[in-house]
Amino acid sequence: MREAAARLARTLAGMLAPALIVASGAAAKPPAIRAPEAILVDAASGAVLYAKHPDGRRAIASTTKLMTALLALQSTRPDQVLTAVPYSATPAESTLGLAPGERMTVHDLMRALLLASANDAAATLAHGIAGSEAAFVVRMNDEAMRLHLAATSYANPIGLDDPDNYSTPRDLATLARRLMRDPAFARIVDLPRARLKSGAHPRTVLNRNLLVRDVPFVDGVKTGHTNHAGYILVGAGRRGGAQVISVVLGEPSEAARDAETLALLRYGLSGFTRVDALPAARTLALAPVKYFDGLKVRLHASRDVRVTVRRGARVDTHVRLPVPLRLTGPLPAGARVGTVTVLVDGRRAARASLVTEERVPGASFWRRAAIRAGATRPTLALGLVGVVLLAAVQLRGFVLTRMRGRVGPG
């Protein structure tokens, strides 16, 4: 009996339910992108949805500040206060107007860095974190290597034109995917504007990414522009649980940059759909109950699981149960006994508890004793217990009778 239960458990544990292949539907036509280099990726998996010379190296202007932001997130606290360093800006540069020695929180410096693209905020973060710009650049390049951004090089924390400051659409998309997983970063780049309360006086900064301000589903990421680099935008869009990230480099104007980014984001999001991957009403397994031969309890997911997936994706349900699988009662309906995972193209997309659909009865002392004594069925088990009890009673009577016979009147 134990071997049979173990075999059943091994069959169910790690079980894959029949796969659901999401219908492809009518494929949207990829947009005509004139940017010299561009890419569009699924933010969740990194799958490339569109590419045009994705590994072409180019100056990246203020999208350099994405790496500056990553190091700040890793090395500082939002309430940490840094002292502004002297910064000599050219008339065309974007700055916050920080005075040397002015003190501002990292919380506000990050908003100035990512929304207004303030170069003096980038310099202040670099000096505050590493002690000097040169030391900070070393850390930028070390982090690029750690993230496998093989075609990326940094020469400053700002994005000023330099032969050694460049990247590619593929590397920028990889970096943006990493950053958008950080809730603090994602909240900042989705702000149309922000009020900075620290520093010498309050300031309001506007997001230079006009798509975030004007298009509801756009939620990031960073603009860039120099005369050498042209107009650049790392974009992000989210709809119905799906998120895509786009990169366009070397655009001739802000209008072209925004229009082509919006076309890529819309194209990417159109390829996703919402599916019922795991209805809670579906019975996923039948679990035997210890001490109750033949009784099996239905198991199902604790909740409905819906996922957003790319059209044509494969959706699998992976049920994981303990080995050996034998429930021991009493357990209420809804008791957690395992897990069920939804896989999309082999990657985990969602997880829920596997719970009992009905109450699991508990075995009495006599039932457990009889089963342990070797009875194979509950009726035989109860009969065995009765026989043992009857024998015990008869033995007690016999013993008492013998004792009375030995003890006579004095």
mmCIF file of C-alpha atoms in Angstrom:
data_model
loop_
_atom_site.group_PDB
_atom_site.id
_atom_site.type_symbol
_atom_site.label_atom_id
_atom_site.label_comp_id
_atom_site.label_asym_id
_atom_site.label_seq_id
_atom_site.Cartn_x
_atom_site.Cartn_y
_atom_site.Cartn_z
ATOM 1 C CA MET A 1 0.000 0.000 0.000
ATOM 2 C CA ARG A 2 2.837 2.386 0.865
ATOM 3 C CA GLU A 3 4.618 1.592 -2.375
ATOM 4 C CA ALA A 4 1.459 2.286 -4.372
ATOM 5 C CA ALA A 5 0.986 5.651 -2.639
ATOM 6 C CA ALA A 6 4.608 6.558 -3.285
ATOM 7 C CA ARG A 7 4.263 5.682 -6.973
ATOM 8 C CA LEU A 8 1.168 7.882 -7.197
ATOM 9 C CA ALA A 9 2.960 10.746 -5.495
ATOM 10 C CA ARG A 10 5.908 10.481 -7.843
ATOM 11 C CA THR A 11 3.529 10.560 -10.775
ATOM 12 C CA LEU A 12 1.752 13.678 -9.538
ATOM 13 C CA ALA A 13 4.726 15.558 -8.088
ATOM 14 C CA GLY A 14 6.183 17.698 -10.831
ATOM 15 C CA MET A 15 3.258 16.786 -13.102
ATOM 16 C CA LEU A 16 2.738 18.898 -16.220
ATOM 17 C CA ALA A 17 -0.848 19.407 -17.273
ATOM 18 C CA PRO A 18 -1.594 19.478 -21.014
ATOM 19 C CA ALA A 19 -0.077 22.603 -22.535
ATOM 20 C CA LEU A 20 -2.165 25.524 -23.723
ATOM 21 C CA ILE A 21 -0.896 27.062 -26.940
ATOM 22 C CA VAL A 22 -2.116 30.645 -27.172
ATOM 23 C CA ALA A 23 -3.583 31.410 -30.573
ATOM 24 C CA SER A 24 -1.334 33.611 -32.685
ATOM 25 C CA GLY A 25 -4.089 35.641 -34.312
ATOM 26 C CA ALA A 26 -3.458 38.135 -37.080
ATOM 27 C CA ALA A 27 0.108 39.393 -36.686
ATOM 28 C CA ALA A 28 0.497 43.176 -36.605
ATOM 29 C CA LYS A 29 2.832 44.595 -39.228
ATOM 30 C CA PRO A 30 6.151 45.835 -37.776
ATOM 31 C CA PRO A 31 6.502 49.621 -37.968
ATOM 32 C CA ALA A 32 8.823 51.260 -40.470
ATOM 33 C CA ILE A 33 11.618 52.639 -38.280
ATOM 34 C CA ARG A 34 14.040 55.141 -39.810
ATOM 35 C CA ALA A 35 16.369 55.364 -36.817
ATOM 36 C CA PRO A 36 19.812 53.941 -37.686
ATOM 37 C CA GLU A 37 19.644 51.545 -34.736
ATOM 38 C CA ALA A 38 16.636 50.332 -32.773
ATOM 39 C CA ILE A 39 15.333 47.445 -30.707
ATOM 40 C CA LEU A 40 12.131 46.337 -28.977
ATOM 41 C CA VAL A 41 12.121 43.660 -26.257
ATOM 42 C CA ASP A 42 9.703 41.918 -23.930
ATOM 43 C CA ALA A 43 10.571 43.366 -20.503
ATOM 44 C CA ALA A 44 9.773 40.086 -18.725
ATOM 45 C CA SER A 45 11.769 37.628 -20.820
ATOM 46 C CA GLY A 46 14.111 39.822 -22.842
ATOM 47 C CA ALA A 47 12.843 38.269 -26.080
ATOM 48 C CA VAL A 48 13.564 40.534 -29.044
ATOM 49 C CA LEU A 49 10.338 41.622 -30.765
ATOM 50 C CA TYR A 50 11.914 43.993 -33.302
ATOM 51 C CA ALA A 51 15.503 44.834 -34.186
ATOM 52 C CA LYS A 52 17.327 47.103 -36.604
ATOM 53 C CA HIS A 53 21.116 46.982 -36.274
ATOM 54 C CA PRO A 54 20.682 46.248 -32.539
ATOM 55 C CA ASP A 55 24.425 45.861 -31.931
ATOM 56 C CA GLY A 56 25.522 49.047 -33.675
ATOM 57 C CA ARG A 57 27.641 51.207 -31.369
ATOM 58 C CA ARG A 58 26.771 54.865 -31.044
ATOM 59 C CA ALA A 59 27.151 57.807 -28.664
ATOM 60 C CA ILE A 60 24.275 57.626 -26.176
ATOM 61 C CA ALA A 61 24.123 61.125 -24.649
ATOM 62 C CA SER A 62 22.123 61.326 -21.397
ATOM 63 C CA THR A 63 20.969 57.712 -21.488
ATOM 64 C CA THR A 64 24.416 57.300 -19.886
ATOM 65 C CA LYS A 65 22.653 58.466 -16.729
ATOM 66 C CA LEU A 66 20.861 55.104 -16.540
ATOM 67 C CA MET A 67 24.092 53.547 -15.280
ATOM 68 C CA THR A 68 24.645 56.508 -12.954
ATOM 69 C CA ALA A 69 21.178 55.855 -11.530
ATOM 70 C CA LEU A 70 21.835 52.117 -11.111
ATOM 71 C CA LEU A 71 24.987 52.741 -9.074
ATOM 72 C CA ALA A 72 23.143 55.313 -6.969
ATOM 73 C CA LEU A 73 20.382 52.813 -6.245
ATOM 74 C CA GLN A 74 22.969 50.219 -5.229
ATOM 75 C CA SER A 75 25.163 52.528 -3.123
ATOM 76 C CA THR A 76 22.951 55.073 -1.358
ATOM 77 C CA ARG A 77 19.769 55.542 0.673
ATOM 78 C CA PRO A 78 16.972 57.866 -0.519
ATOM 79 C CA ASP A 79 17.281 60.005 2.647
ATOM 80 C CA GLN A 80 21.066 60.275 2.367
ATOM 81 C CA VAL A 81 22.254 63.866 1.906
ATOM 82 C CA LEU A 82 25.031 64.699 -0.574
ATOM 83 C CA THR A 83 26.927 67.944 -1.061
ATOM 84 C CA ALA A 84 26.871 69.528 -4.516
ATOM 85 C CA VAL A 85 30.229 69.847 -6.247
ATOM 86 C CA PRO A 86 31.260 72.782 -8.462
ATOM 87 C CA TYR A 87 30.038 72.198 -12.002
ATOM 88 C CA SER A 88 30.760 74.416 -14.999
ATOM 89 C CA ALA A 89 28.031 73.844 -17.560
ATOM 90 C CA THR A 90 27.890 75.039 -21.144
ATOM 91 C CA PRO A 91 24.824 77.100 -22.137
ATOM 92 C CA ALA A 92 23.206 74.089 -23.864
ATOM 93 C CA GLU A 93 23.478 71.725 -20.890
ATOM 94 C CA SER A 94 20.565 70.775 -18.653
ATOM 95 C CA THR A 95 21.263 71.513 -14.984
ATOM 96 C CA LEU A 96 19.390 71.920 -11.727
ATOM 97 C CA GLY A 97 21.340 75.048 -10.789
ATOM 98 C CA LEU A 98 22.959 73.530 -7.719
ATOM 99 C CA ALA A 99 25.319 75.881 -5.921
ATOM 100 C CA PRO A 100 28.653 74.408 -4.743
ATOM 101 C CA GLY A 101 28.168 73.147 -1.195
ATOM 102 C CA GLU A 102 24.372 72.961 -1.484
ATOM 103 C CA ARG A 103 23.024 69.873 0.252
ATOM 104 C CA MET A 104 20.323 67.701 -1.339
ATOM 105 C CA THR A 105 18.895 64.238 -0.642
ATOM 106 C CA VAL A 106 19.536 61.341 -2.983
ATOM 107 C CA HIS A 107 15.737 61.113 -3.313
ATOM 108 C CA ASP A 108 15.665 64.542 -4.989
ATOM 109 C CA LEU A 109 18.948 64.149 -6.883
ATOM 110 C CA MET A 110 17.605 61.004 -8.548
ATOM 111 C CA ARG A 111 14.485 62.813 -9.725
ATOM 112 C CA ALA A 112 16.587 65.646 -11.079
ATOM 113 C CA LEU A 113 18.871 63.120 -12.797
ATOM 114 C CA LEU A 114 16.166 61.025 -14.464
ATOM 115 C CA LEU A 115 13.397 63.559 -15.169
ATOM 116 C CA ALA A 116 15.201 66.826 -15.893
ATOM 117 C CA SER A 117 18.435 65.067 -16.945
ATOM 118 C CA ALA A 118 20.375 67.486 -14.733
ATOM 119 C CA ASN A 119 24.113 67.193 -15.330
ATOM 120 C CA ASP A 120 25.046 68.806 -12.000
ATOM 121 C CA ALA A 121 22.908 66.194 -10.216
ATOM 122 C CA ALA A 122 24.861 63.442 -12.024
ATOM 123 C CA ALA A 123 28.196 65.009 -11.015
ATOM 124 C CA THR A 124 27.063 65.352 -7.390
ATOM 125 C CA LEU A 125 25.957 61.706 -7.237
ATOM 126 C CA ALA A 126 29.225 60.526 -8.800
ATOM 127 C CA HIS A 127 31.428 62.462 -6.340
ATOM 128 C CA GLY A 128 29.236 61.594 -3.363
ATOM 129 C CA ILE A 129 29.332 57.863 -4.149
ATOM 130 C CA ALA A 130 32.901 57.328 -5.340
ATOM 131 C CA GLY A 131 34.811 60.453 -4.220
ATOM 132 C CA SER A 132 35.661 61.548 -7.768
ATOM 133 C CA GLU A 133 34.285 61.344 -11.275
ATOM 134 C CA ALA A 134 37.194 59.157 -12.419
ATOM 135 C CA ALA A 135 36.592 56.623 -9.638
ATOM 136 C CA PHE A 136 32.880 56.595 -10.419
ATOM 137 C CA VAL A 137 33.521 55.911 -14.121
ATOM 138 C CA VAL A 138 35.606 52.879 -13.156
ATOM 139 C CA ARG A 139 32.640 51.583 -11.182
ATOM 140 C CA MET A 140 30.318 52.264 -14.139
ATOM 141 C CA ASN A 141 32.447 50.165 -16.455
ATOM 142 C CA ASP A 142 32.841 47.416 -13.862
ATOM 143 C CA GLU A 143 29.060 47.213 -13.501
ATOM 144 C CA ALA A 144 28.646 47.145 -17.286
ATOM 145 C CA MET A 145 30.938 44.114 -17.395
ATOM 146 C CA ARG A 146 29.007 42.436 -14.572
ATOM 147 C CA LEU A 147 25.758 42.905 -16.508
ATOM 148 C CA HIS A 148 27.415 41.522 -19.686
ATOM 149 C CA LEU A 149 27.017 44.820 -21.558
ATOM 150 C CA ALA A 150 29.895 43.845 -23.796
ATOM 151 C CA ALA A 151 29.438 46.667 -26.318
ATOM 152 C CA THR A 152 29.155 49.464 -23.756
ATOM 153 C CA SER A 153 31.803 51.878 -22.497
ATOM 154 C CA TYR A 154 31.527 54.877 -20.177
ATOM 155 C CA ALA A 155 33.792 57.933 -20.027
ATOM 156 C CA ASN A 156 31.702 60.140 -17.721
ATOM 157 C CA PRO A 157 28.553 59.873 -15.563
ATOM 158 C CA ILE A 158 26.651 62.470 -17.612
ATOM 159 C CA GLY A 159 26.687 61.462 -21.267
ATOM 160 C CA LEU A 160 28.859 64.218 -22.683
ATOM 161 C CA ASP A 161 30.270 63.296 -26.093
ATOM 162 C CA ASP A 162 33.470 61.281 -25.818
ATOM 163 C CA PRO A 163 34.900 58.578 -28.099
ATOM 164 C CA ASP A 164 34.892 56.198 -25.130
ATOM 165 C CA ASN A 165 31.252 56.838 -24.168
ATOM 166 C CA TYR A 166 28.981 54.600 -26.237
ATOM 167 C CA SER A 167 26.547 51.683 -26.186
ATOM 168 C CA THR A 168 24.100 49.764 -28.383
ATOM 169 C CA PRO A 169 20.323 49.333 -28.480
ATOM 170 C CA ARG A 170 20.669 45.777 -27.176
ATOM 171 C CA ASP A 171 22.812 46.803 -24.189
ATOM 172 C CA LEU A 172 20.605 49.796 -23.355
ATOM 173 C CA ALA A 173 17.518 47.574 -23.410
ATOM 174 C CA THR A 174 19.240 45.079 -21.091
ATOM 175 C CA LEU A 175 20.153 47.871 -18.672
ATOM 176 C CA ALA A 176 16.625 49.315 -18.793
ATOM 177 C CA ARG A 177 15.103 45.885 -18.083
ATOM 178 C CA ARG A 178 17.319 45.605 -15.004
ATOM 179 C CA LEU A 179 16.379 49.072 -13.785
ATOM 180 C CA MET A 180 12.632 48.734 -14.377
ATOM 181 C CA ARG A 181 12.593 45.787 -11.975
ATOM 182 C CA ASP A 182 13.525 48.259 -9.216
ATOM 183 C CA PRO A 183 10.275 49.770 -7.855
ATOM 184 C CA ALA A 184 11.946 53.032 -6.799
ATOM 185 C CA PHE A 185 13.423 53.592 -10.256
ATOM 186 C CA ALA A 186 10.189 52.615 -12.029
ATOM 187 C CA ARG A 187 8.206 55.105 -9.934
ATOM 188 C CA ILE A 188 10.584 57.953 -10.763
ATOM 189 C CA VAL A 189 10.679 57.521 -14.535
ATOM 190 C CA ASP A 190 6.868 57.313 -14.663
ATOM 191 C CA LEU A 191 6.454 60.768 -13.080
ATOM 192 C CA PRO A 192 5.372 63.653 -15.363
ATOM 193 C CA ARG A 193 6.945 66.083 -12.871
ATOM 194 C CA ALA A 194 8.316 66.153 -9.332
ATOM 195 C CA ARG A 195 8.658 68.648 -6.510
ATOM 196 C CA LEU A 196 12.130 68.690 -4.926
ATOM 197 C CA LYS A 197 11.946 69.820 -1.309
ATOM 198 C CA SER A 198 15.581 69.550 -0.186
ATOM 199 C CA GLY A 199 18.414 71.825 -1.222
ATOM 200 C CA ALA A 200 18.626 75.584 -0.754
ATOM 201 C CA HIS A 201 15.048 76.097 -1.962
ATOM 202 C CA PRO A 202 12.164 74.030 -3.411
ATOM 203 C CA ARG A 203 12.289 73.230 -7.134
ATOM 204 C CA THR A 204 9.915 71.623 -9.634
ATOM 205 C CA VAL A 205 11.357 69.462 -12.419
ATOM 206 C CA LEU A 206 9.537 68.243 -15.520
ATOM 207 C CA ASN A 207 10.058 64.919 -17.246
ATOM 208 C CA ARG A 208 11.827 65.528 -20.570
ATOM 209 C CA ASN A 209 10.230 62.309 -21.858
ATOM 210 C CA LEU A 210 7.044 63.852 -23.271
ATOM 211 C CA LEU A 211 5.508 60.433 -23.936
ATOM 212 C CA VAL A 212 5.262 59.770 -20.196
ATOM 213 C CA ARG A 213 3.468 63.083 -19.800
ATOM 214 C CA ASP A 214 1.114 62.626 -22.776
ATOM 215 C CA VAL A 215 0.502 58.876 -23.354
ATOM 216 C CA PRO A 216 -1.082 56.899 -20.473
ATOM 217 C CA PHE A 217 0.485 53.496 -21.195
ATOM 218 C CA VAL A 218 4.056 54.854 -21.510
ATOM 219 C CA ASP A 219 5.904 54.493 -18.206
ATOM 220 C CA GLY A 220 9.570 55.372 -18.927
ATOM 221 C CA VAL A 221 12.458 55.516 -19.377
ATOM 222 C CA LYS A 222 15.098 58.149 -20.419
ATOM 223 C CA THR A 223 15.812 60.676 -23.137
ATOM 224 C CA GLY A 224 19.169 61.798 -24.475
ATOM 225 C CA HIS A 225 20.541 64.312 -26.966
ATOM 226 C CA THR A 226 23.819 65.814 -28.099
ATOM 227 C CA ASN A 227 24.802 67.183 -31.495
ATOM 228 C CA HIS A 228 27.002 64.135 -32.047
ATOM 229 C CA ALA A 229 24.595 61.468 -30.744
ATOM 230 C CA GLY A 230 21.379 62.878 -32.191
ATOM 231 C CA TYR A 231 18.071 62.275 -30.391
ATOM 232 C CA ILE A 232 17.766 59.130 -28.310
ATOM 233 C CA LEU A 233 14.985 57.564 -26.286
ATOM 234 C CA VAL A 234 14.854 54.440 -24.165
ATOM 235 C CA GLY A 235 11.103 53.909 -23.840
ATOM 236 C CA ALA A 236 8.808 51.597 -21.903
ATOM 237 C CA GLY A 237 5.116 50.809 -22.170
ATOM 238 C CA ARG A 238 2.771 48.683 -20.088
ATOM 239 C CA ARG A 239 -0.722 47.359 -20.804
ATOM 240 C CA GLY A 240 -2.734 44.504 -19.249
ATOM 241 C CA GLY A 241 0.212 43.007 -17.390
ATOM 242 C CA ALA A 242 2.628 43.125 -20.347
ATOM 243 C CA GLN A 243 5.573 45.509 -20.582
ATOM 244 C CA VAL A 244 7.897 46.198 -23.505
ATOM 245 C CA ILE A 245 11.067 48.289 -23.734
ATOM 246 C CA SER A 246 12.230 50.130 -26.836
ATOM 247 C CA VAL A 247 15.430 51.914 -27.833
ATOM 248 C CA VAL A 248 15.952 54.276 -30.761
ATOM 249 C CA LEU A 249 19.339 55.882 -31.426
ATOM 250 C CA GLY A 250 20.481 58.690 -33.718
ATOM 251 C CA GLU A 251 17.069 60.176 -34.512
ATOM 252 C CA PRO A 252 17.068 63.514 -36.384
ATOM 253 C CA SER A 253 14.526 65.252 -34.112
ATOM 254 C CA GLU A 254 12.479 64.981 -30.948
ATOM 255 C CA ALA A 255 9.361 64.460 -33.040
ATOM 256 C CA ALA A 256 10.880 61.537 -34.955
ATOM 257 C CA ARG A 257 12.257 60.051 -31.728
ATOM 258 C CA ASP A 258 8.867 60.174 -30.006
ATOM 259 C CA ALA A 259 6.843 58.986 -32.992
ATOM 260 C CA GLU A 260 9.029 55.961 -33.682
ATOM 261 C CA THR A 261 9.244 55.040 -29.991
ATOM 262 C CA LEU A 262 5.449 55.175 -29.735
ATOM 263 C CA ALA A 263 5.095 53.039 -32.875
ATOM 264 C CA LEU A 264 7.454 50.406 -31.452
ATOM 265 C CA LEU A 265 5.716 50.314 -28.068
ATOM 266 C CA ARG A 266 2.271 49.975 -29.631
ATOM 267 C CA TYR A 267 3.486 47.236 -31.937
ATOM 268 C CA GLY A 268 5.046 45.328 -29.061
ATOM 269 C CA LEU A 269 2.017 45.538 -26.785
ATOM 270 C CA SER A 270 -0.338 44.460 -29.587
ATOM 271 C CA GLY A 271 1.369 41.056 -29.583
ATOM 272 C CA PHE A 272 0.211 40.168 -26.066
ATOM 273 C CA THR A 273 -3.071 38.741 -24.821
ATOM 274 C CA ARG A 274 -4.600 37.817 -21.448
ATOM 275 C CA VAL A 275 -5.412 34.127 -20.863
ATOM 276 C CA ASP A 276 -7.064 32.062 -18.117
ATOM 277 C CA ALA A 277 -4.081 29.854 -17.385
ATOM 278 C CA LEU A 278 -5.460 28.124 -14.311
ATOM 279 C CA PRO A 279 -9.128 28.330 -13.239
ATOM 280 C CA ALA A 280 -9.510 27.631 -9.519
ATOM 281 C CA ALA A 281 -12.478 25.349 -10.252
ATOM 282 C CA ARG A 282 -10.284 22.860 -12.161
ATOM 283 C CA THR A 283 -9.347 19.676 -10.254
ATOM 284 C CA LEU A 284 -5.600 19.224 -10.644
ATOM 285 C CA ALA A 285 -4.981 16.072 -8.600
ATOM 286 C CA LEU A 286 -6.602 13.416 -6.396
ATOM 287 C CA ALA A 287 -4.801 12.757 -3.122
ATOM 288 C CA PRO A 288 -5.300 9.583 -1.029
ATOM 289 C CA VAL A 289 -6.026 10.011 2.689
ATOM 290 C CA LYS A 290 -3.957 8.139 5.255
ATOM 291 C CA TYR A 291 -5.887 5.456 7.168
ATOM 292 C CA PHE A 292 -8.836 5.676 4.710
ATOM 293 C CA ASP A 293 -8.306 3.099 1.991
ATOM 294 C CA GLY A 294 -9.917 4.180 -1.284
ATOM 295 C CA LEU A 295 -10.721 7.747 -0.158
ATOM 296 C CA LYS A 296 -9.243 10.480 -2.359
ATOM 297 C CA VAL A 297 -9.575 14.249 -1.938
ATOM 298 C CA ARG A 298 -9.640 16.631 -4.889
ATOM 299 C CA LEU A 299 -6.982 19.347 -5.065
ATOM 300 C CA HIS A 300 -7.202 22.652 -6.912
ATOM 301 C CA ALA A 301 -5.468 26.034 -7.121
ATOM 302 C CA SER A 302 -6.250 28.487 -4.332
ATOM 303 C CA ARG A 303 -7.193 31.203 -6.860
ATOM 304 C CA ASP A 304 -7.841 31.838 -10.529
ATOM 305 C CA VAL A 305 -4.539 32.505 -12.296
ATOM 306 C CA ARG A 306 -4.549 34.750 -15.355
ATOM 307 C CA VAL A 307 -1.394 35.698 -17.219
ATOM 308 C CA THR A 308 -0.516 38.054 -20.031
ATOM 309 C CA VAL A 309 1.486 36.264 -22.716
ATOM 310 C CA ARG A 310 2.735 36.805 -26.212
ATOM 311 C CA ARG A 311 0.536 35.330 -28.910
ATOM 312 C CA GLY A 312 1.725 31.866 -29.870
ATOM 313 C CA ALA A 313 3.245 31.203 -26.437
ATOM 314 C CA ARG A 314 3.076 27.814 -24.738
ATOM 315 C CA VAL A 315 1.428 27.824 -21.278
ATOM 316 C CA ASP A 316 2.064 24.822 -18.980
ATOM 317 C CA THR A 317 0.774 24.017 -15.501
ATOM 318 C CA HIS A 318 3.297 22.429 -13.133
ATOM 319 C CA VAL A 319 1.840 20.707 -10.054
ATOM 320 C CA ARG A 320 4.183 20.013 -7.162
ATOM 321 C CA LEU A 321 3.097 17.706 -4.309
ATOM 322 C CA PRO A 322 4.925 16.156 -1.344
ATOM 323 C CA VAL A 323 6.379 12.646 -1.639
ATOM 324 C CA PRO A 324 4.971 10.297 -0.464
ATOM 325 C CA LEU A 325 1.559 11.780 -1.196
ATOM 326 C CA ARG A 326 -0.882 10.809 1.568
ATOM 327 C CA LEU A 327 -2.920 13.460 3.327
ATOM 328 C CA THR A 328 -3.313 13.095 7.073
ATOM 329 C CA GLY A 329 -6.497 14.556 8.557
ATOM 330 C CA PRO A 330 -8.210 16.278 10.003
ATOM 331 C CA LEU A 331 -7.712 19.136 7.533
ATOM 332 C CA PRO A 332 -10.224 21.829 6.621
ATOM 333 C CA ALA A 333 -11.303 22.541 3.076
ATOM 334 C CA GLY A 334 -8.780 24.940 1.558
ATOM 335 C CA ALA A 335 -5.774 23.525 3.433
ATOM 336 C CA ARG A 336 -2.504 24.114 1.550
ATOM 337 C CA VAL A 337 -0.833 20.840 0.539
ATOM 338 C CA GLY A 338 1.399 21.842 -2.399
ATOM 339 C CA THR A 339 2.037 24.426 -5.113
ATOM 340 C CA VAL A 340 1.037 24.914 -8.710
ATOM 341 C CA THR A 341 3.144 26.985 -11.095
ATOM 342 C CA VAL A 342 2.212 28.431 -14.481
ATOM 343 C CA LEU A 343 5.060 28.345 -17.006
ATOM 344 C CA VAL A 344 5.064 30.469 -20.155
ATOM 345 C CA ASP A 345 7.514 29.122 -22.732
ATOM 346 C CA GLY A 346 9.318 27.353 -19.894
ATOM 347 C CA ARG A 347 9.639 30.441 -17.657
ATOM 348 C CA ARG A 348 7.726 30.837 -14.407
ATOM 349 C CA ALA A 349 4.945 33.395 -14.835
ATOM 350 C CA ALA A 350 2.738 32.825 -11.768
ATOM 351 C CA ARG A 351 2.375 30.596 -8.735
ATOM 352 C CA ALA A 352 -0.512 29.633 -6.437
ATOM 353 C CA SER A 353 -1.084 27.286 -3.527
ATOM 354 C CA LEU A 354 -2.538 23.834 -4.162
ATOM 355 C CA VAL A 355 -5.372 23.319 -1.662
ATOM 356 C CA THR A 356 -7.903 20.686 -0.647
ATOM 357 C CA GLU A 357 -11.315 21.062 -2.253
ATOM 358 C CA GLU A 358 -13.136 19.443 0.651
ATOM 359 C CA ARG A 359 -12.540 18.579 4.289
ATOM 360 C CA VAL A 360 -10.065 15.748 4.994
ATOM 361 C CA PRO A 361 -11.326 13.458 7.801
ATOM 362 C CA GLY A 362 -9.117 12.454 10.675
ATOM 363 C CA ALA A 363 -8.748 8.810 11.737
ATOM 364 C CA SER A 364 -9.742 7.721 15.250
ATOM 365 C CA PHE A 365 -7.259 6.112 17.615
ATOM 366 C CA TRP A 366 -8.785 2.675 17.000
ATOM 367 C CA ARG A 367 -8.663 3.045 13.215
ATOM 368 C CA ARG A 368 -4.999 4.066 13.348
ATOM 369 C CA ALA A 369 -4.162 1.226 15.756
ATOM 370 C CA ALA A 370 -5.890 -1.356 13.607
ATOM 371 C CA ILE A 371 -4.264 -0.183 10.384
ATOM 372 C CA ARG A 372 -0.861 -0.202 12.042
ATOM 373 C CA ALA A 373 -1.587 -3.715 13.276
ATOM 374 C CA GLY A 374 -1.788 -4.849 9.673
ATOM 375 C CA ALA A 375 -5.461 -4.728 8.682
ATOM 376 C CA THR A 376 -5.896 -3.756 5.065
ATOM 377 C CA ARG A 377 -9.443 -2.400 5.133
ATOM 378 C CA PRO A 378 -11.267 -0.224 7.649
ATOM 379 C CA THR A 379 -13.946 -2.930 8.309
ATOM 380 C CA LEU A 380 -11.313 -5.559 8.965
ATOM 381 C CA ALA A 381 -9.471 -3.050 11.057
ATOM 382 C CA LEU A 382 -12.488 -2.416 13.268
ATOM 383 C CA GLY A 383 -13.143 -6.168 13.481
ATOM 384 C CA LEU A 384 -9.576 -6.751 14.600
ATOM 385 C CA VAL A 385 -9.901 -4.093 17.254
ATOM 386 C CA GLY A 386 -13.121 -5.799 18.482
ATOM 387 C CA VAL A 387 -11.429 -9.176 18.680
ATOM 388 C CA VAL A 388 -8.562 -7.711 20.663
ATOM 389 C CA LEU A 389 -10.939 -5.984 23.071
ATOM 390 C CA LEU A 390 -13.031 -9.140 23.550
ATOM 391 C CA ALA A 391 -9.916 -11.174 24.222
ATOM 392 C CA ALA A 392 -8.742 -8.594 26.737
ATOM 393 C CA VAL A 393 -12.082 -8.701 28.596
ATOM 394 C CA GLN A 394 -12.105 -12.495 28.692
ATOM 395 C CA LEU A 395 -8.541 -12.619 29.920
ATOM 396 C CA ARG A 396 -9.316 -10.152 32.702
ATOM 397 C CA GLY A 397 -12.308 -12.250 33.856
ATOM 398 C CA PHE A 398 -10.235 -15.401 33.891
ATOM 399 C CA VAL A 399 -7.502 -13.746 35.963
ATOM 400 C CA LEU A 400 -9.998 -12.405 38.527
ATOM 401 C CA THR A 401 -11.635 -15.838 38.886
ATOM 402 C CA ARG A 402 -8.322 -17.520 39.580
ATOM 403 C CA MET A 403 -7.413 -14.896 42.158
ATOM 404 C CA ARG A 404 -10.664 -15.371 44.079
ATOM 405 C CA GLY A 405 -10.137 -19.132 44.171
ATOM 406 C CA ARG A 406 -6.728 -18.698 45.778
ATOM 407 C CA VAL A 407 -7.861 -16.262 48.487
ATOM 408 C CA GLY A 408 -10.245 -18.206 50.823
ATOM 409 C CA PRO A 409 -11.903 -17.239 54.214
ATOM 410 C CA GLY A 410 -9.406 -16.751 57.094
#
